[in-house]
XYZ file of C-alpha atoms in Angstrom:
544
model
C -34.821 172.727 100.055
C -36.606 171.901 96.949
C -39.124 169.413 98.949
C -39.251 172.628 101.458
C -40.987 174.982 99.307
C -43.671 173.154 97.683
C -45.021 173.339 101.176
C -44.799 176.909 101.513
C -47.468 179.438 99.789
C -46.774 182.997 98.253
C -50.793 184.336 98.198
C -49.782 187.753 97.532
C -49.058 188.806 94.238
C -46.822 191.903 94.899
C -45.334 190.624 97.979
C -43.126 187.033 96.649
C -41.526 186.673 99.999
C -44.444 186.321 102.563
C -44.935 182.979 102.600
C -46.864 180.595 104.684
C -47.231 177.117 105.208
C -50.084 174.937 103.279
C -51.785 173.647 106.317
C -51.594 176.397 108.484
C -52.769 178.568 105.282
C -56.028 176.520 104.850
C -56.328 176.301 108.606
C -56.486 179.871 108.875
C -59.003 180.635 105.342
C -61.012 177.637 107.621
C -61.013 179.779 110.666
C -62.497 183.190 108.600
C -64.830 181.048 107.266
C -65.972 180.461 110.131
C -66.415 183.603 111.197
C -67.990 185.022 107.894
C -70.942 182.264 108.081
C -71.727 183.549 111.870
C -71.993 187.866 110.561
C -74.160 186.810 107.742
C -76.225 184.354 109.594
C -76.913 187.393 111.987
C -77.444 189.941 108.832
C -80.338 187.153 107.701
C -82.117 186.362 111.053
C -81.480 190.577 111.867
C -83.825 191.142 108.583
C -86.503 188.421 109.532
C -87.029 189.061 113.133
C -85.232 185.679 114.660
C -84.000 187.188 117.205
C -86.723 189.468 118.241
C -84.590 192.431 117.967
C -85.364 195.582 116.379
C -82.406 197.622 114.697
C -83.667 198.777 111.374
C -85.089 201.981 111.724
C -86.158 203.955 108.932
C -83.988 202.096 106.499
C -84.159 200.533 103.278
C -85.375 197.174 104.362
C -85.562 196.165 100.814
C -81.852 196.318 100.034
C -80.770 194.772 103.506
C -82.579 191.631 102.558
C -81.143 191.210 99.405
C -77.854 192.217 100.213
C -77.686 189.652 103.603
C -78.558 187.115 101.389
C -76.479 187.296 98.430
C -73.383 188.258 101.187
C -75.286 184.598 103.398
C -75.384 182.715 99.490
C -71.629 183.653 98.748
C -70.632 182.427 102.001
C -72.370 179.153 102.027
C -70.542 178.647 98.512
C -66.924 180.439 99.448
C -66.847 177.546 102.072
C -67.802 175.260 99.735
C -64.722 176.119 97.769
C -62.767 176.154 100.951
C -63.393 172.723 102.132
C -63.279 170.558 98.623
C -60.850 173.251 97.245
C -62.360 174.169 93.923
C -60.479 177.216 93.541
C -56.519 177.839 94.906
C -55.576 179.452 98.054
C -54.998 182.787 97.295
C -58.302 183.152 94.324
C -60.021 182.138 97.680
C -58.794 184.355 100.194
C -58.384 187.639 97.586
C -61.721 186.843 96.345
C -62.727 186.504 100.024
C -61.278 189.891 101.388
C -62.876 191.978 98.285
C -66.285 190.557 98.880
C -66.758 191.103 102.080
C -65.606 194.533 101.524
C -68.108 195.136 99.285
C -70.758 193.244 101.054
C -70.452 195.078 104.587
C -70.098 198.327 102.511
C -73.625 197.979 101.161
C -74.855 196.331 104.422
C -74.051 199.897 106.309
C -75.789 201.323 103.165
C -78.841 200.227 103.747
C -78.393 199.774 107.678
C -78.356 203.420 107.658
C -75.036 204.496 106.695
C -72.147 204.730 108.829
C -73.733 205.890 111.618
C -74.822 202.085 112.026
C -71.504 201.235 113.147
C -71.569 198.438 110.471
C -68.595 199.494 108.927
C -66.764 198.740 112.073
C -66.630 194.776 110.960
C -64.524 196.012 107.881
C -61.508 195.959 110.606
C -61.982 192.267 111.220
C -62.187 191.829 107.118
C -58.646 193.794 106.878
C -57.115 192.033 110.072
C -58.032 189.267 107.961
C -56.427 190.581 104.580
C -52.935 190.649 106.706
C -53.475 186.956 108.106
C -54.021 185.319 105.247
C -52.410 187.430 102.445
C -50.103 189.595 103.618
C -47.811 191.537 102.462
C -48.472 194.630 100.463
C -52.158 193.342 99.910
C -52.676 194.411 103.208
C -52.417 197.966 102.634
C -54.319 197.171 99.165
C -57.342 196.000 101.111
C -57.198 198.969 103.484
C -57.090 201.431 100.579
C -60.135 200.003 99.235
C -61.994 199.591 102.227
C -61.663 203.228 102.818
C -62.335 203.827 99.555
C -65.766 202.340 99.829
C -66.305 204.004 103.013
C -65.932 207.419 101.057
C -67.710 206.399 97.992
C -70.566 205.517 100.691
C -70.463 208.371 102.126
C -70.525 210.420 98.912
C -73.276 208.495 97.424
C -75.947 209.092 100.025
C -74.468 212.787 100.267
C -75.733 213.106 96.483
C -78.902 210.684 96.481
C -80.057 211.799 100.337
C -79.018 215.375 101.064
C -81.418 215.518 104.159
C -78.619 212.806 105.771
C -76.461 214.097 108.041
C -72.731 212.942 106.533
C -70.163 212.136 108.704
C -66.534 212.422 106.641
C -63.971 212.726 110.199
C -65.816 209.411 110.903
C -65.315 207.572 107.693
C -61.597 209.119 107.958
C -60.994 207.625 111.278
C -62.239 204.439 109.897
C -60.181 204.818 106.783
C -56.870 205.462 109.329
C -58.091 202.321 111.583
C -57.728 200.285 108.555
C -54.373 201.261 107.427
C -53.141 201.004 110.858
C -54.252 197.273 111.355
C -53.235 196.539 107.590
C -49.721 197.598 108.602
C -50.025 195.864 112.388
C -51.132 192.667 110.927
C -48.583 192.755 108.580
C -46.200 193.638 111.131
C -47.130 190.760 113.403
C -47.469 188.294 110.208
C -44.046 189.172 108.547
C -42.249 188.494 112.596
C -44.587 184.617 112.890
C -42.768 184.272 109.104
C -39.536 184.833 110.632
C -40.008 182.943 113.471
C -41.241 180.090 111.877
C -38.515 180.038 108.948
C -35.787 180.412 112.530
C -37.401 177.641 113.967
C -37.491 175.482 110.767
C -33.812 176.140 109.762
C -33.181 175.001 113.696
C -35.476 171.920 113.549
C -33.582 171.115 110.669
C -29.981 171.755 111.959
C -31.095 169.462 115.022
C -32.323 166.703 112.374
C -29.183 166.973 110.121
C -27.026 166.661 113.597
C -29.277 163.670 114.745
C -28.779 162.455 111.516
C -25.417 162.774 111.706
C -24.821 161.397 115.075
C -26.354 158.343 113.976
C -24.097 158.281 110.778
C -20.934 158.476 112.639
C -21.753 156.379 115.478
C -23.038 153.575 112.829
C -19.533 153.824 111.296
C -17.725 153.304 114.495
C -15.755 149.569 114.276
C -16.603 149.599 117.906
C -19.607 148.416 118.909
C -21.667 151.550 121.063
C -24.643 151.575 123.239
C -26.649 154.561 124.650
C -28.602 153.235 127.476
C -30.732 155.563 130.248
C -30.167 154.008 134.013
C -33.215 152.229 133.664
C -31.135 149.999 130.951
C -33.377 151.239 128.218
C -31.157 151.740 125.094
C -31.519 154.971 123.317
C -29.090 154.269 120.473
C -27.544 151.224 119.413
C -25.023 150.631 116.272
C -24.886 147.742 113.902
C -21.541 147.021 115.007
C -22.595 146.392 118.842
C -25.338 144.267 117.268
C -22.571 142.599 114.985
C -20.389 141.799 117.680
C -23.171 140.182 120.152
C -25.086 138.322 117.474
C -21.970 137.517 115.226
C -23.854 138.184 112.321
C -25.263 141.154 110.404
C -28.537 141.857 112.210
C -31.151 144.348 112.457
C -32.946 143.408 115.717
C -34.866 146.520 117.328
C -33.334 146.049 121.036
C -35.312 148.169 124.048
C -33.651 146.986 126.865
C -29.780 145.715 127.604
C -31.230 142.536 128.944
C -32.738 141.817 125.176
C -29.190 141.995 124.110
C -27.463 140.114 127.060
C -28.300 139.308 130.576
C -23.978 139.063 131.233
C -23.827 143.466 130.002
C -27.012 143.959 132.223
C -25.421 142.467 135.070
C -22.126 144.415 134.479
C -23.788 147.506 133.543
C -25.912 147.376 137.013
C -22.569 146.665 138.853
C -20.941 149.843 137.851
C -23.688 151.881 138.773
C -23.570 150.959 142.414
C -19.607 151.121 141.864
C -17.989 153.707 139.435
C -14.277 152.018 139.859
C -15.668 148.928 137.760
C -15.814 150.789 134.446
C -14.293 147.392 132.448
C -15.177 144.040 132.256
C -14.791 141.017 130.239
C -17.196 138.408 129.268
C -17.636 135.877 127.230
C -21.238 136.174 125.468
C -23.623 132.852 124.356
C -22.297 133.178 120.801
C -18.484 132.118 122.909
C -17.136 135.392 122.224
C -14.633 137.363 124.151
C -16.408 141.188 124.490
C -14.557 143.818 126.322
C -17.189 146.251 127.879
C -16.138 149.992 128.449
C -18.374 152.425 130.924
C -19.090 155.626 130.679
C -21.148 158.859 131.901
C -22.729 161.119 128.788
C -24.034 164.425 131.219
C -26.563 166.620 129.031
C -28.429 169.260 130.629
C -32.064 167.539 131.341
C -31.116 163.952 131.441
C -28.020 161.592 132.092
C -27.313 158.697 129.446
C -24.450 156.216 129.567
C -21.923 155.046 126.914
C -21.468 151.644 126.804
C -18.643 150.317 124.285
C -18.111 146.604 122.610
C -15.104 145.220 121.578
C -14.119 142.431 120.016
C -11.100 140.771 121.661
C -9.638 140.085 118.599
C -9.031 144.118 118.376
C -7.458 143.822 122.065
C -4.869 141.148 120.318
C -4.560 143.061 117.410
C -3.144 145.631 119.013
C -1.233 143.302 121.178
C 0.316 141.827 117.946
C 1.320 145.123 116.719
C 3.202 145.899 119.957
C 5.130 142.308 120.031
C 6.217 142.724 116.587
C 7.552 146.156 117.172
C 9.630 144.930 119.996
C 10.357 141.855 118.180
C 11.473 143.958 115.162
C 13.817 146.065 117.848
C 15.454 143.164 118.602
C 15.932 140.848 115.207
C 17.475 144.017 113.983
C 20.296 143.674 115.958
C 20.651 139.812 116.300
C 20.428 140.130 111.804
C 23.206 142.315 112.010
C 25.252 140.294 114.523
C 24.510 136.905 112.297
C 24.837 138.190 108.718
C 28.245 139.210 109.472
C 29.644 136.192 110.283
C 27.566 133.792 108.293
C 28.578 135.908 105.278
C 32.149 135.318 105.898
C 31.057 131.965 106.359
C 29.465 131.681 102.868
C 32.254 133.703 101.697
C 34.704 131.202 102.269
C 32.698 128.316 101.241
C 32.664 129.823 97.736
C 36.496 130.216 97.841
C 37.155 126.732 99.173
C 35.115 125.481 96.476
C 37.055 126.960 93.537
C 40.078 125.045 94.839
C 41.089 122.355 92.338
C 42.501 119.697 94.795
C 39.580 119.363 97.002
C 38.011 115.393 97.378
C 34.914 114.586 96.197
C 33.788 114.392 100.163
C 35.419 118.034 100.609
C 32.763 118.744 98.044
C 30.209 117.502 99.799
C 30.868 119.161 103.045
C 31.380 122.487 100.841
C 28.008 121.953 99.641
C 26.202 121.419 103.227
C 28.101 124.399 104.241
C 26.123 126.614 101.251
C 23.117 124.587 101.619
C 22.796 125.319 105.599
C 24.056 128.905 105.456
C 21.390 130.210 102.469
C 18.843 128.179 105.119
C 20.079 130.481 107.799
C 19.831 133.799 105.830
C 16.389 132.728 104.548
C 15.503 132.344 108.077
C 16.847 136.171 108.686
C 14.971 137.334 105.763
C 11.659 135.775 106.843
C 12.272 137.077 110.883
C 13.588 140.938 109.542
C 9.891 140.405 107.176
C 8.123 139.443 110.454
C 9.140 142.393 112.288
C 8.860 145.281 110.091
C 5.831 147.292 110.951
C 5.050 149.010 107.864
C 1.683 151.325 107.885
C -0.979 149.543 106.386
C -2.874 150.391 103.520
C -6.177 148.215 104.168
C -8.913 149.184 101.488
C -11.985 147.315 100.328
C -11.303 144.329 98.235
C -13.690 142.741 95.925
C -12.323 138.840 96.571
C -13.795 137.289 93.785
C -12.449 139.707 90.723
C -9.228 140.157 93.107
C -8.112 136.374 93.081
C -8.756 135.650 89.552
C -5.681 138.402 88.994
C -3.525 136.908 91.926
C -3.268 133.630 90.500
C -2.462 134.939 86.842
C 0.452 136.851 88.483
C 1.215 134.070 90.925
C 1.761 131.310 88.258
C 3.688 133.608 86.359
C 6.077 134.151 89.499
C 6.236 130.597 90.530
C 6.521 129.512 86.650
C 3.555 126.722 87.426
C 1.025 125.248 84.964
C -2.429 127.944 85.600
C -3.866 124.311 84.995
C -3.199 123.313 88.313
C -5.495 125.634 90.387
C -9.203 125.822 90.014
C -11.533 128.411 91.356
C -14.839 128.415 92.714
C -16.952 131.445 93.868
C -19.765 130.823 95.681
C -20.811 134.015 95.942
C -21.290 136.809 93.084
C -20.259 140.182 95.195
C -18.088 139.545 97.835
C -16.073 142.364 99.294
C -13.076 142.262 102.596
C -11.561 145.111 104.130
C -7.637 143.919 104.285
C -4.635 145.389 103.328
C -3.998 143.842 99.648
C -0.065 143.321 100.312
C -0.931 141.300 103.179
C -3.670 139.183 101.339
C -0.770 138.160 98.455
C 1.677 137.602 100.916
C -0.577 135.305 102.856
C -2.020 133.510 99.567
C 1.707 133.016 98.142
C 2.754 130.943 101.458
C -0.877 128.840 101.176
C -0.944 128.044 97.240
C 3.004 127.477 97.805
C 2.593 125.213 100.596
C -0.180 123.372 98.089
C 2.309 123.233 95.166
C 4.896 121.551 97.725
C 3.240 119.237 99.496
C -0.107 118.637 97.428
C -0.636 115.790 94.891
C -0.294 117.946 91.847
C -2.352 115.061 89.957
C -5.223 116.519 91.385
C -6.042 120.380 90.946
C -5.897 122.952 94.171
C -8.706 124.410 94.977
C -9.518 127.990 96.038
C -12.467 128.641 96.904
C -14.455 131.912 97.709
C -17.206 132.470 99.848
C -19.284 133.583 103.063
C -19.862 131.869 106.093
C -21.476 133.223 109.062
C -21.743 136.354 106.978
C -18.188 136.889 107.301
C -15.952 136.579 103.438
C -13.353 133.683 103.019
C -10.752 132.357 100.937
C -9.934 128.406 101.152
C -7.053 126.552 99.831
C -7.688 123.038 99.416
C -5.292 120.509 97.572
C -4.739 116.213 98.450
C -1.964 116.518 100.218
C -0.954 114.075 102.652
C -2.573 114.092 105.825
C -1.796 115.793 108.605
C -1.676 114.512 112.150
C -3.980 115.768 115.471
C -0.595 116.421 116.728
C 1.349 117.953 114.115
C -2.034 119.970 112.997
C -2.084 122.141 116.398
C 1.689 122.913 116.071
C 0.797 124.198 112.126
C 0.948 127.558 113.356
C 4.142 127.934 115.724
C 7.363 129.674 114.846
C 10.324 127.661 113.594
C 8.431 124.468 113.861
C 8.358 122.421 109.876
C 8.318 118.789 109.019
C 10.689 119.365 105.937
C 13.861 119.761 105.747
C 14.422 122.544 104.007
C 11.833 125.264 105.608
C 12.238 127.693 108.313
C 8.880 126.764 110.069
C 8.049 130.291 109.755
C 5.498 130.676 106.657
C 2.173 129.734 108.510
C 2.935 131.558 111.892
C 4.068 134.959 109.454
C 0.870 134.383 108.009
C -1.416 133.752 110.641
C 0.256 137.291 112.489
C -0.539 139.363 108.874
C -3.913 137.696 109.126
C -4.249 138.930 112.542
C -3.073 142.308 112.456
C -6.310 143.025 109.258
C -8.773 141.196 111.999
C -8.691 138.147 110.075
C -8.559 134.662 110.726
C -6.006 131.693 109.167
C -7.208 128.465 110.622
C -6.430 124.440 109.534
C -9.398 121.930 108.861
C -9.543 118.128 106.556
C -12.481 118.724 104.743
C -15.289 115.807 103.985
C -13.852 115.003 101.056
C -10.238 113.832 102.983
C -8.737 117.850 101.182
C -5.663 119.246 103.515
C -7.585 122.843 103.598
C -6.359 126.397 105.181
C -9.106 129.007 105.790
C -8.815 132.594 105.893
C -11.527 134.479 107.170
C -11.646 138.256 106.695
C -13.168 141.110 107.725
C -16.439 142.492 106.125
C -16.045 145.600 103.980
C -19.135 147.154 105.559
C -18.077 147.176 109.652
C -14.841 147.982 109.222
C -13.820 151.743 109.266
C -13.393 153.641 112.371
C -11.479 151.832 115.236
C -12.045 154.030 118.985
């Protein structure tokens, strides 16, 4: 509002809320300019016979030709001042108004009084007043015009006796004045209001245009506003995000700028409503899921067209299978614990017997070995299964991990020495749920401290790569086989014999279910490294 009103002038000085707007101010002091140039021009070429017309009769001829040319020199200079602006706004239209009062007083004056009908262009001089000043200076100006009408007329009553005075005349003047004072101000004060209800809208639409765009630019999904001509009207960052696989800021006109595959789709619908979803796979060998649909205004009819990634589609599909799964490990925990705790029960009392062999030892010991194996394997399938709300937030990695692996030596009772880590990048922020991200960095930088060669340090490294974050966990491990590295990530399966096989695939899920990515690689350098690519911070909010 602040930027609002230096635009807006208050001219008059007893009337603070008539206001107009700069431009259409000096537009309008331009305008009476204008006109004021023309009526003296005519006053000076009246006097010197340029238009061959003969009106003076029996008049001070004198006075007229000073007068229409001090009223012609105050002009020339008045519009001086109006188009280099030497003097404010209102100086120049109050100065204005008063001298041209005075002027066209003295002009009838010598014209012959008000018989000359001179004093009639004092009504153009007060519509004037109300145009460009307003407010109670209206009136003010049509007080003093009829004052000088009266003082006219009472001068050449004194000076001129002989001269027939006309006072209902100069009264029905002095009335004509207040009355288009009070109708200009009238018909001013209503273009104020108007204009202030059509700002106030035209800045409701802007704010709602502005917010629009805010919301839709927020949206996780990617959305398109297209014409049926294929010409986009609106297009998010997250449409652009999920075509280009990048952060981008292309300015796309037409659907076949952003893919020929969506302009083919989107054309197929038309001619056939019942096709309102598709699936394609774009250049960039993404999987998009396309959504259709008709946005009816009143003068035009636009069409929604909505991105997805098809990692959202599995997502979702994730969240579903583990609730089922969690339905049904429920029951088959309960069934097992029961007897595997009698189980383990026994074991315990067997073992406290004193006349058991050293091989009846043994076989005591496989049996607590195998059955804490088999409740681990519980605990990490009842961990798999519960679908607890998540609490994703924005994460900056790089402070985030240096206070992970302080806590996560101090769990695991390890030498700090043992890890290194590198940032590539300064500011690096993910959007993941935090309890996920430990849980998924304690099975890694476990797996490291397992089956890494601790006389080299593990690596974890943090950085961006395609403009999406990433954590790494690199140590010299032994290497992994083709075969054995595309089974990494399936339940139950391990090479050792004491896991449960189900540490990478509980992982790879959590990373799943925040839109992330857990994925296997040998590095250059012959490093045993797992990647976990995460979400950006700045795309993901609103999911539709």
């Amino acid at each position: 509002m602040a930027g609002h009103s230096v635009n807006i002038i208050y001219p008059c000085p007893f009337s603070k809320g008539y206001g107009m707007a700069v431009d259409q101010a000096w537009t309008l002091l331009t305008a009476f300019f204008i006109y004021r140039i023309i009526i003296s021009s005519l006053f000076v070429g009246v006097f010197y016979h340029i238009f061959n017309i003969v009106v003076l009769v029996d008049n001070d001829t004198r006075i007229l030709s000073y007068f229409s040319q001090i009223y012609f020199g105050f002009t020339v200079f008045s519009g001086c001042c109006v188009f280099w602006r030497w003097l404010s706004y209102p100086a120049q239209a109050q100065i204005g108004i008063f001298v041209d009062i005075v002027s066209i007083t003295l002009l009838m004056h010598a014209s012959g009084g008000i018989q000359s009908g001179i004093g009639m262009l004092l009504i153009v001089s007060i519509a004037a007043g109300g145009l460009l000043i307003g407010g109670r200076c209206a009136l003010l100006f049509a007080a003093l015009a009829s004052l000088s009408i009266l003082t006219e007329q009472f001068y050449t009553m004194t000076s001129n006796p002989d001269v027939k005075i006309s006072f209902s005349y100069a009264g029905i003047l002095g009335v004509s004045f207040f009355t288009v004072a009070y109708l200009c101000h009238v018909s001013a004060r209503r273009v104020e209001q108007a204009e202030v209800l059509a700002s106030l809208n035209q800045q409701k639409l802007v704010n709602l245009e502005e917010l629009n765009q805010n919301i839709i630019q927020q949206f996780q999904s990617g959305i398109i506003i297209s014409n049926s001509r294929q010409q986009i009207k609106m297009c998010n960052k997250a449409a652009l995000s999920v075509i280009y696989h990048a952060r981008v800021d292309k300015p796309v006109c037409h659907l076949a700028d952003i893919s020929l595959q969506i302009s083919d789709c989107f054309a197929l619908w038309l001619s056939d409503e019942q096709q309102n979803f598709a699936l394609v796979r774009l250049a960039n060998h993404m999987d998009v899921h396309l959504r259709f649909s008709l946005l009816n205004t009143q003068h035009e009819t636009f069409y929604m067209i909505v991105l997805e990634d098809n990692l959202i589609y599995n997502q979702r599909l994730n969240q579903d299978k583990l609730a089922s799964l969690g339905r049904v490990t429920a029951g088959i925990a309960h069934e097992i614990r029961n007897p595997l705790g009698a189980i383990s029960h026994a074991g315990q009392l067997l073992s406290e017997s004193v006349d058991l062999s050293v091989e009846d030892m043994r076989l005591i010991e496989i049996i607590h070995k195998h059955s804490q194996r088999v409740n681990k394997i519980i605990e990490d399938i009842l961990q798999l299964s519960r679908t607890q709300p998540f609490n994703t937030e924005n994460i900056n990695i790089r402070q985030w991990i240096v206070g992970y692996l302080k806590n996560f030596t101090q769990n695991m009772n390890c030498d700090p020495d043992n890890f290194i880590i590198v940032a590539k990048e300064a500011d690096l922020w993910c959007f993941i749920d935090e309890g996920h991200l430990t849980q998924i960095l304690n099975n890694l930088c476990s797996n490291a401290l397992k089956y890494g060669n601790l006389t080299a340090k593990i690596i974890i490294e943090v950085g961006e790569s395609d403009d999406y974050p990433y954590i790494k966990v690199m140590d010299n491990g032994i290497r992994i086989d083709e075969e054995i590295a595309l089974q990494l990530f399936e339940p139950f399966f391990t090479t050792s014999l004491t896991g449960t096989g189900l540490g990478l695939y509980i992982s790879k899920e959590l990373a799943e279910l925040n839109r992330a990515k857990l994925s296997y690689a040998r590095t250059g350098d012959e490093l045993t490294s797992f990647q976990l690519t995460l979400s950006r911070a700045d795309i993901s909010r609103i999911e539709i």
